[in-house]
XYZ file of C-alpha atoms in Angstrom:
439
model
C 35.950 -11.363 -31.067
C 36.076 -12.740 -27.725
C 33.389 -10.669 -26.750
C 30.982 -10.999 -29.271
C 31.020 -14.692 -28.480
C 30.770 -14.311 -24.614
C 27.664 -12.292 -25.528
C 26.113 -14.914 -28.066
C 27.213 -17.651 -25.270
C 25.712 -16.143 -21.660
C 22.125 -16.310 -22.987
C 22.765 -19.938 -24.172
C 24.216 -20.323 -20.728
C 21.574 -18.569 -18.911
C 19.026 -20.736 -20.785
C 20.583 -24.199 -19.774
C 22.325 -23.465 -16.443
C 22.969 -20.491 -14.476
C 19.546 -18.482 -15.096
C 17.080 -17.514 -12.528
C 13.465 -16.802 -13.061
C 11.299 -14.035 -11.449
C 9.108 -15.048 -8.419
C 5.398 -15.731 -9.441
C 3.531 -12.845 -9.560
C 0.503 -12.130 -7.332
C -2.590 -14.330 -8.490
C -5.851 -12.688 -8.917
C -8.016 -13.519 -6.511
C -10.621 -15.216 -8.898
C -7.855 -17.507 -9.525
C -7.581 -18.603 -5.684
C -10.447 -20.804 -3.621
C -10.880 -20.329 0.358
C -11.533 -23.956 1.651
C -14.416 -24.074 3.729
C -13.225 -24.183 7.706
C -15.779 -26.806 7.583
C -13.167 -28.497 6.035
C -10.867 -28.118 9.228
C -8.954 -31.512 7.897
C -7.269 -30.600 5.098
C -3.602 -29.562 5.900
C -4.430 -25.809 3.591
C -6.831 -23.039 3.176
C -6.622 -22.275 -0.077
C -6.850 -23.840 -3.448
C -4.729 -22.011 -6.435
C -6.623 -23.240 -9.381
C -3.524 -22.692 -11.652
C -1.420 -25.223 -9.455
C -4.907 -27.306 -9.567
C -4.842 -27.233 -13.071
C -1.292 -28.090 -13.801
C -2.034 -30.907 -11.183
C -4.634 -32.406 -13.211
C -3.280 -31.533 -16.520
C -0.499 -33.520 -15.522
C -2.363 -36.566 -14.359
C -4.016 -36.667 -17.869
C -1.335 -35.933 -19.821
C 0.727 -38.688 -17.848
C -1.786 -41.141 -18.821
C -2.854 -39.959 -22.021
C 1.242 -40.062 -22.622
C 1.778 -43.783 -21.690
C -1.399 -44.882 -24.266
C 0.541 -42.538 -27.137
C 3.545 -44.126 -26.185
C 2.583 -47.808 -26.126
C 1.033 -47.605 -29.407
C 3.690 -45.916 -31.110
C 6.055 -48.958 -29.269
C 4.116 -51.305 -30.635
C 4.543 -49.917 -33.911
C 7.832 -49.223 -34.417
C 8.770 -52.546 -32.468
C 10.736 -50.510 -30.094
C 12.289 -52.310 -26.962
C 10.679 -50.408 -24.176
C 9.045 -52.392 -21.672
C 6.053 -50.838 -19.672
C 8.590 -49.191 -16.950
C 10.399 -47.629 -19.703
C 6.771 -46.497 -21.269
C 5.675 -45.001 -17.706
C 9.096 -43.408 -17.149
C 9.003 -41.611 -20.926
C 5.444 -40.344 -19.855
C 6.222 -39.327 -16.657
C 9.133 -37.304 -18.129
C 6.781 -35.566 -20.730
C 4.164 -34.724 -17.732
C 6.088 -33.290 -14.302
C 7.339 -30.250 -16.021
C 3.612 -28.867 -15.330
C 4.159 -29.655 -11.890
C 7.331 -27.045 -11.398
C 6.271 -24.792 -14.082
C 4.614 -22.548 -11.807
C 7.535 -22.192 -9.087
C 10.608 -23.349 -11.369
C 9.725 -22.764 -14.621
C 13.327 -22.845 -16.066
C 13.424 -26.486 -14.594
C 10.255 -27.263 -15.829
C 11.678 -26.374 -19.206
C 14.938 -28.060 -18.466
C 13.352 -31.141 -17.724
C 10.619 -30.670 -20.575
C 13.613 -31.111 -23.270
C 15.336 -34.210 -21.355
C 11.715 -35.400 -22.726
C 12.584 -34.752 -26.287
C 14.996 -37.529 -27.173
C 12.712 -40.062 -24.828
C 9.917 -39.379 -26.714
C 11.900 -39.970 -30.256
C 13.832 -42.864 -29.133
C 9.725 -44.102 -28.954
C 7.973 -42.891 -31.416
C 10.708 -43.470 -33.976
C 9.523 -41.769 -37.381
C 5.969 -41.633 -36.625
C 5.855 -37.868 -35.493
C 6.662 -34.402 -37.712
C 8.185 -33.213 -34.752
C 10.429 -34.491 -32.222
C 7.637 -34.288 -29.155
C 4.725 -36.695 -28.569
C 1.448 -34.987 -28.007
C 1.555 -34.624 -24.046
C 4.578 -33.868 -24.619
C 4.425 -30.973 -26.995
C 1.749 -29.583 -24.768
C 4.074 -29.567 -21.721
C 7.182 -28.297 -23.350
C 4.734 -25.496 -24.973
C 3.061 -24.795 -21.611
C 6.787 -24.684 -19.967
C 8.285 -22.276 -22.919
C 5.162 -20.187 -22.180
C 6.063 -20.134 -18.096
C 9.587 -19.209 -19.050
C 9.113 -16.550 -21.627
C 6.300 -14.773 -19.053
C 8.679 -15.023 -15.985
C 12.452 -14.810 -17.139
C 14.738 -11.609 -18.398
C 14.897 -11.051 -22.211
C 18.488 -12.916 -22.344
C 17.212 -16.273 -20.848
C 14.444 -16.042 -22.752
C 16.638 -15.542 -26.429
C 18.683 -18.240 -25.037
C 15.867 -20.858 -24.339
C 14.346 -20.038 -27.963
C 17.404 -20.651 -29.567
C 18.307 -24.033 -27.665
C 14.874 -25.526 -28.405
C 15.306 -24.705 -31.996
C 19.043 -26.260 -32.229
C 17.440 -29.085 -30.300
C 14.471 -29.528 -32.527
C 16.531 -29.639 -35.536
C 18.829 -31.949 -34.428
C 16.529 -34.618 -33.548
C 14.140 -33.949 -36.080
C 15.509 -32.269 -39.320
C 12.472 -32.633 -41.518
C 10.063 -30.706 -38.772
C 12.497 -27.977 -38.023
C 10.352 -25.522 -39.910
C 7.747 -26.837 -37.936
C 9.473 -26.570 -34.618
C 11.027 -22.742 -35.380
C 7.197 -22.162 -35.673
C 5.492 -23.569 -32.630
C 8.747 -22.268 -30.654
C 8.729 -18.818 -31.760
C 4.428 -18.101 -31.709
C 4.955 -19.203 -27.767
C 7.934 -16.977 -27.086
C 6.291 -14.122 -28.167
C 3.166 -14.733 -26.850
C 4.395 -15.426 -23.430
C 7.044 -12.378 -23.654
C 4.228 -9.731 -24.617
C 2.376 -10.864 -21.270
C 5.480 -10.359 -19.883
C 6.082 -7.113 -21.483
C 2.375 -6.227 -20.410
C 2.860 -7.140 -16.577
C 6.213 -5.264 -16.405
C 4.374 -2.201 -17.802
C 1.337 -2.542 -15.355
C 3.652 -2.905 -12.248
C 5.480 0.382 -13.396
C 2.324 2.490 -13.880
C 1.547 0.929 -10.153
C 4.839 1.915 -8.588
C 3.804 5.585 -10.440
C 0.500 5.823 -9.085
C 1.597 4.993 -5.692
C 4.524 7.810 -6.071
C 1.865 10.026 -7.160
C -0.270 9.189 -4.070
C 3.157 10.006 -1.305
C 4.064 13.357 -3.308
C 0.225 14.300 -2.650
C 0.305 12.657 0.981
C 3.546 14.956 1.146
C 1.908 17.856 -0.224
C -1.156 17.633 1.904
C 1.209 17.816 5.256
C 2.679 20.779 3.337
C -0.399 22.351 3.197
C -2.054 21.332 6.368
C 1.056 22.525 7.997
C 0.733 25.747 6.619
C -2.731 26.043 7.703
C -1.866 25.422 10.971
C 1.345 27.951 11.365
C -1.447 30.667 9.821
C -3.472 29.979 12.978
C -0.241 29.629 14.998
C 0.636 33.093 13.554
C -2.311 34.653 14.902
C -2.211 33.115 18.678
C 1.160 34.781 18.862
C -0.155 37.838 17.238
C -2.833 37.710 20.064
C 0.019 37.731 22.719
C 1.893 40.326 21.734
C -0.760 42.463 20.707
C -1.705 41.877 24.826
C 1.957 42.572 25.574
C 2.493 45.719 23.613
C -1.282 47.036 25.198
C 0.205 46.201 29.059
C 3.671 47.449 28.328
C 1.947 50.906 27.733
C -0.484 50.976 30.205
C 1.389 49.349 33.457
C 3.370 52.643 34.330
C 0.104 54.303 33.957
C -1.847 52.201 36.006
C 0.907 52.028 38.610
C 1.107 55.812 39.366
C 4.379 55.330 41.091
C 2.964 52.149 43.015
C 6.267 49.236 43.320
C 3.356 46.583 43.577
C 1.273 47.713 41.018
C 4.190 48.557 38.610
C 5.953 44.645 39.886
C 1.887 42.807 39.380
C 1.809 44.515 35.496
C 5.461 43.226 34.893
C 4.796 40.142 36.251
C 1.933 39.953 33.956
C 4.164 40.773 30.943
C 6.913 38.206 32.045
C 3.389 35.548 31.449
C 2.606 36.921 28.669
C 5.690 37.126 27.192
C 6.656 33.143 27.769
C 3.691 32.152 26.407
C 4.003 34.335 23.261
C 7.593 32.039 23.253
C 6.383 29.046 23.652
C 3.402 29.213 20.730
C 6.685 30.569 18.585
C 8.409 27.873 19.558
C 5.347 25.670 18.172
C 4.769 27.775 15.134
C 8.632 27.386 13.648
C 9.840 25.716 10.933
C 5.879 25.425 9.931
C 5.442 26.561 6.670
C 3.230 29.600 5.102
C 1.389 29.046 1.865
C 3.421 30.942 -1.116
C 0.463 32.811 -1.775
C 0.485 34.677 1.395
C -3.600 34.114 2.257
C -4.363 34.652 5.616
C -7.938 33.508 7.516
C -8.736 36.709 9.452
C -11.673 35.375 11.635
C -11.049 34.646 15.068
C -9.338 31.299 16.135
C -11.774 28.714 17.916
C -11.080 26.830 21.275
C -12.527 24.395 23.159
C -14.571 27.494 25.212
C -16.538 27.335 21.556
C -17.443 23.394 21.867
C -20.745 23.958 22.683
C -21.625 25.891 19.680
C -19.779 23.452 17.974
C -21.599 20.614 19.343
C -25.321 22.327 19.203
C -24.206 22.968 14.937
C -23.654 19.034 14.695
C -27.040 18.454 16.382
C -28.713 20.318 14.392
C -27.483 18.906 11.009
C -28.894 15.801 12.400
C -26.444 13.612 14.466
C -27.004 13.365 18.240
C -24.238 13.930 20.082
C -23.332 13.207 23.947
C -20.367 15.154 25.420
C -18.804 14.571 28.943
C -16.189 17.057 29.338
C -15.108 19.000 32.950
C -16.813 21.688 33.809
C -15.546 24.435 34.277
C -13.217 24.208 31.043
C -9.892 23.449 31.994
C -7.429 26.630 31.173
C -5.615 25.587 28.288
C -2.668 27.174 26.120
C -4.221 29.026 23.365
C -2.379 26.363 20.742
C -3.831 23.400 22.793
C -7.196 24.593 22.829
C -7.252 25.320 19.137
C -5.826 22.221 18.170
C -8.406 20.113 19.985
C -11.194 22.228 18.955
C -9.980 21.143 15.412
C -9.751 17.348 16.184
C -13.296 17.515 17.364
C -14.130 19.830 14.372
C -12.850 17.658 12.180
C -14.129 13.960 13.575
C -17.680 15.507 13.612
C -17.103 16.408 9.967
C -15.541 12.885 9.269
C -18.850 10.947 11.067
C -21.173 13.657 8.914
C -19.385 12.464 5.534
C -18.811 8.689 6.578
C -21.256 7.670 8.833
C -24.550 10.045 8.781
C -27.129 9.531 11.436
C -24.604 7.401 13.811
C -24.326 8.736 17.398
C -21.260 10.602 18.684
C -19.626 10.456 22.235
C -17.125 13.154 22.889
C -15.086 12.616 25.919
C -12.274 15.256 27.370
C -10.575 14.544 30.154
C -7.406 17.102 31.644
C -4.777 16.573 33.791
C -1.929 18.961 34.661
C 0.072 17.269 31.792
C -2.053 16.730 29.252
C -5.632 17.086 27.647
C -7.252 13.679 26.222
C -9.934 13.192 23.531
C -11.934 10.578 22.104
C -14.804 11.319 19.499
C -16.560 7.910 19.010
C -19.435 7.058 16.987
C -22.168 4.414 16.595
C -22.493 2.840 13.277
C -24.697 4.372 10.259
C -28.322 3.391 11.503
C -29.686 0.921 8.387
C -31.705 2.011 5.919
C -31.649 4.239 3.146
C -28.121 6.440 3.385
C -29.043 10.021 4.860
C -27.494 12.916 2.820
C -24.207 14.057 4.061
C -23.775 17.517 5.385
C -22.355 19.922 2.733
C -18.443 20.149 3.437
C -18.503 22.968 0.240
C -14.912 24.054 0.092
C -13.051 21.472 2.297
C -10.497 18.912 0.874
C -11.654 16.162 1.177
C -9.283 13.062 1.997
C -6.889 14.038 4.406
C -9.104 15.012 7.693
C -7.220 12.120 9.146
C -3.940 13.360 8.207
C -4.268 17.222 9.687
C -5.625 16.114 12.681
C -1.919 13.788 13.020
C -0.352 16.836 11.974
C -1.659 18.680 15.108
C -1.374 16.384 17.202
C 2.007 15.883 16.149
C 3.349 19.523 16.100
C 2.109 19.705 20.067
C 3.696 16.834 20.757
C 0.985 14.655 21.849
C -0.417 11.354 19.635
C -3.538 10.876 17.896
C -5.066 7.245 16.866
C -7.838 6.639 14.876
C -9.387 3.420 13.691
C -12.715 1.079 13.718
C -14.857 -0.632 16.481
C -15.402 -3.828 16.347
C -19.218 -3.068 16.136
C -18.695 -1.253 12.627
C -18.593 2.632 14.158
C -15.021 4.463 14.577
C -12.747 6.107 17.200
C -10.556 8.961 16.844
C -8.046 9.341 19.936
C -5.766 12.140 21.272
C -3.671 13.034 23.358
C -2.001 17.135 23.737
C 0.571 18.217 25.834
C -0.326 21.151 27.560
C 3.089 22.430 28.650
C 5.955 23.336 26.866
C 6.687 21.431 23.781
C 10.092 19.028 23.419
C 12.973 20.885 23.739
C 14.373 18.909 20.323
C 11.194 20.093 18.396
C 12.410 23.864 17.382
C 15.581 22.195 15.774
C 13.614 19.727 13.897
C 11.322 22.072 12.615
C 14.120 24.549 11.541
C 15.610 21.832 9.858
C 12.488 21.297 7.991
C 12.470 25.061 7.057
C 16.270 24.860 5.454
């Protein structure tokens, strides 16, 4: 028993005391006004036309109120003086001031109205509510029903019913109407909103599993070139392993120069493994079998983007630097991929590839111009690619050498993709990362 009444009394409480209301939801942005900086005086920058209409609303209504009010004191010979008359209007108007932020008080306040308005209007009125102030109570019931929990909501239509028929018997049926129409139309908004943020938080899940499952994939990509660098070495290893005792002939330099050779070959072969753990394969096994690009293959890289149409400037040193064959590759593919991005994004603009080398690391920056005007150019066909994540891989890299890329806008409308690679051994901690990422 005891509980079926604490559950028919917390909504009633919720309604009149202890409930809280959601936070206003984001306005549209037809529904907000940038003030001129022309304007520099005025102490904001916007102009929320809903608070702008409550504003005004209110000002009418608080006018339009006192008129309603002095007439129907006149008529029923109430007592009121014009202080009282401006204090009953006031009280039917300044709920549509807090409706917005407070709309339980607004609602609160909106029924203190009720039994100011009656002690007024005496018998005049089927319902308990002058005009302004039926349109302000309605207005604040509407706030409440959109922006409070089911609960406060049953408990605020129940209380404004009980009060309606208690002040006004004859216009309950009346009241019960006008009361109910608003609850549900305000709740079906709310219903509407709650179901619209839901399929948002969905679609951005949606978005991070295929964000995840493009690293997935990328990664993959990049352990099947990986896989065939350190193929490459020991393929080279196995070859010299055979042929230094030959070559040799009994020779302690020739036979210590080949193992030396092997020892090279050998750490290098470690440390693209190192590089290539933990990355995973693709389930169906696919391999690419051509031969992996470096930066030696720029040039024919570059001369390709010319000739699709896009001039391109590249300072770089000369002789190319020797790089690890994971290094190499991996900034080949930045480049590859920027020079794709500008082809897609930005045809016609100019491109400026700069690589610079130090003995600790290799930099890039592929910069371009923005689109000349005129009529867009036809993009080059990127026929097989996924499109979407260039930006992504080329992190990816970046990231699984160790190094940083950055990529962003110009200030004069083109764009800048920058990175840096390691080129000695990657972090010590990376191998246990990445074999945590395998388990």
């Amino acid at each position: 028993m005891l509980k079926a009444l604490r559950r028919l009394l917390r909504p009633l409480a919720l309604a009149v005391a202890t409930g809280r209301a959601d936070p206003p939801a984001p306005r549209p942005r037809a529904l907000v006004l940038r003030v001129p900086r022309s304007l520099g005086l005025l102490p904001f920058d916007r102009v929320d036309l809903v608070v702008l209409a409550d504003l005004i609303l209110a000002a009418i209504l608080l006018a339009g109120g006192y008129v309603v009010l002095e007439n129907a004191n006149r008529v029923t010979e109430a007592s009121l003086d014009w202080q009282g008359l401006y204090m009953a209007a006031a009280v039917n108007s300044l709920p549509l001031l807090l409706r917005d932020k407070w709309p339980l008080a607004a609602w609160r306040l909106a029924a203190v109205g009720i039994p100011i308005g009656t002690s007024v209007t005496g018998e005049l009125l089927p319902i308990p509510f002058t005009a302004p102030g039926t349109i302000t109570f309605t207005l604040a019931l509407y706030s409440v029903a959109v922006r409070c929990d089911r609960s406060i909501t049953l408990g605020v239509w129940a209380v404004s019913i009980a009060g309606a028929a208690l002040l006004r018997p004859e216009g309950t049926l009346l009241a019960v109407l006008v009361v109910t129409v608003t609850v549900l139309l305000g709740y079906n908004v709310r219903i509407r909103r709650d179901a619209t943020r839901l399929l948002a938080d969905e679609e951005e899940r949606t978005q991070i599993a295929m964000a995840a499952r493009a690293v997935l994939e990328e990664r993959a990509r990049i352990a099947r070139e990986l896989h065939d660098v350190v193929a490459h070495h020991m393929s080279v290893i196995a070859i010299q392993a055979e042929a230094v005792p030959i070559r040799s002939a009994g020779d302690p330099a020739a036979l210590e120069a080949g193992l030396a050779e092997i020892r090279g070959l050998s750490l290098a072969a470690m440390t693209e493994m190192r590089r290539v753990l933990g990355v995973l394969r693709d389930q169906d096994g696919r391999r690419d079998t051509a031969p992996q690009p470096g930066l030696e293959r720029l040039g024919e890289l570059v001369e390709q983007t010319r000739a699709a149409g896009l001039p391109v400037t590249v300072s770089a040193p000369d002789p190319p630097p020797a790089l690890p064959a994971a290094v190499s590759l991996s900034a080949y593919r930045i480049v590859q991929e920027s020079l794709s991005n500008v082809r897609r994004h930005a045809p016609g603009a100019a491109v400026t590839i700069t690589i610079a080398h130090s003995p600790a690391a290799l930099s890039l920056e592929i910069a371009n111009t923005p689109p000349p005007a005129g009529p867009p150019r036809a993009p080059a066909d990127d026929a097989g690619r996924a499109p979407g994540h260039g930006l992504l891989g080329m992190r990816e890299r970046a990231s699984l050498l160790g190094g940083t890329l950055r990529a962003g806008p110009r200030r004069d409308g083109g764009f800048t993709v920058t990175a840096v690679l390691p080129v000695g051994d990657p972090p010590e901690e990376e191998p246990e990362r990445e074999r945590e990422g395998t388990g």
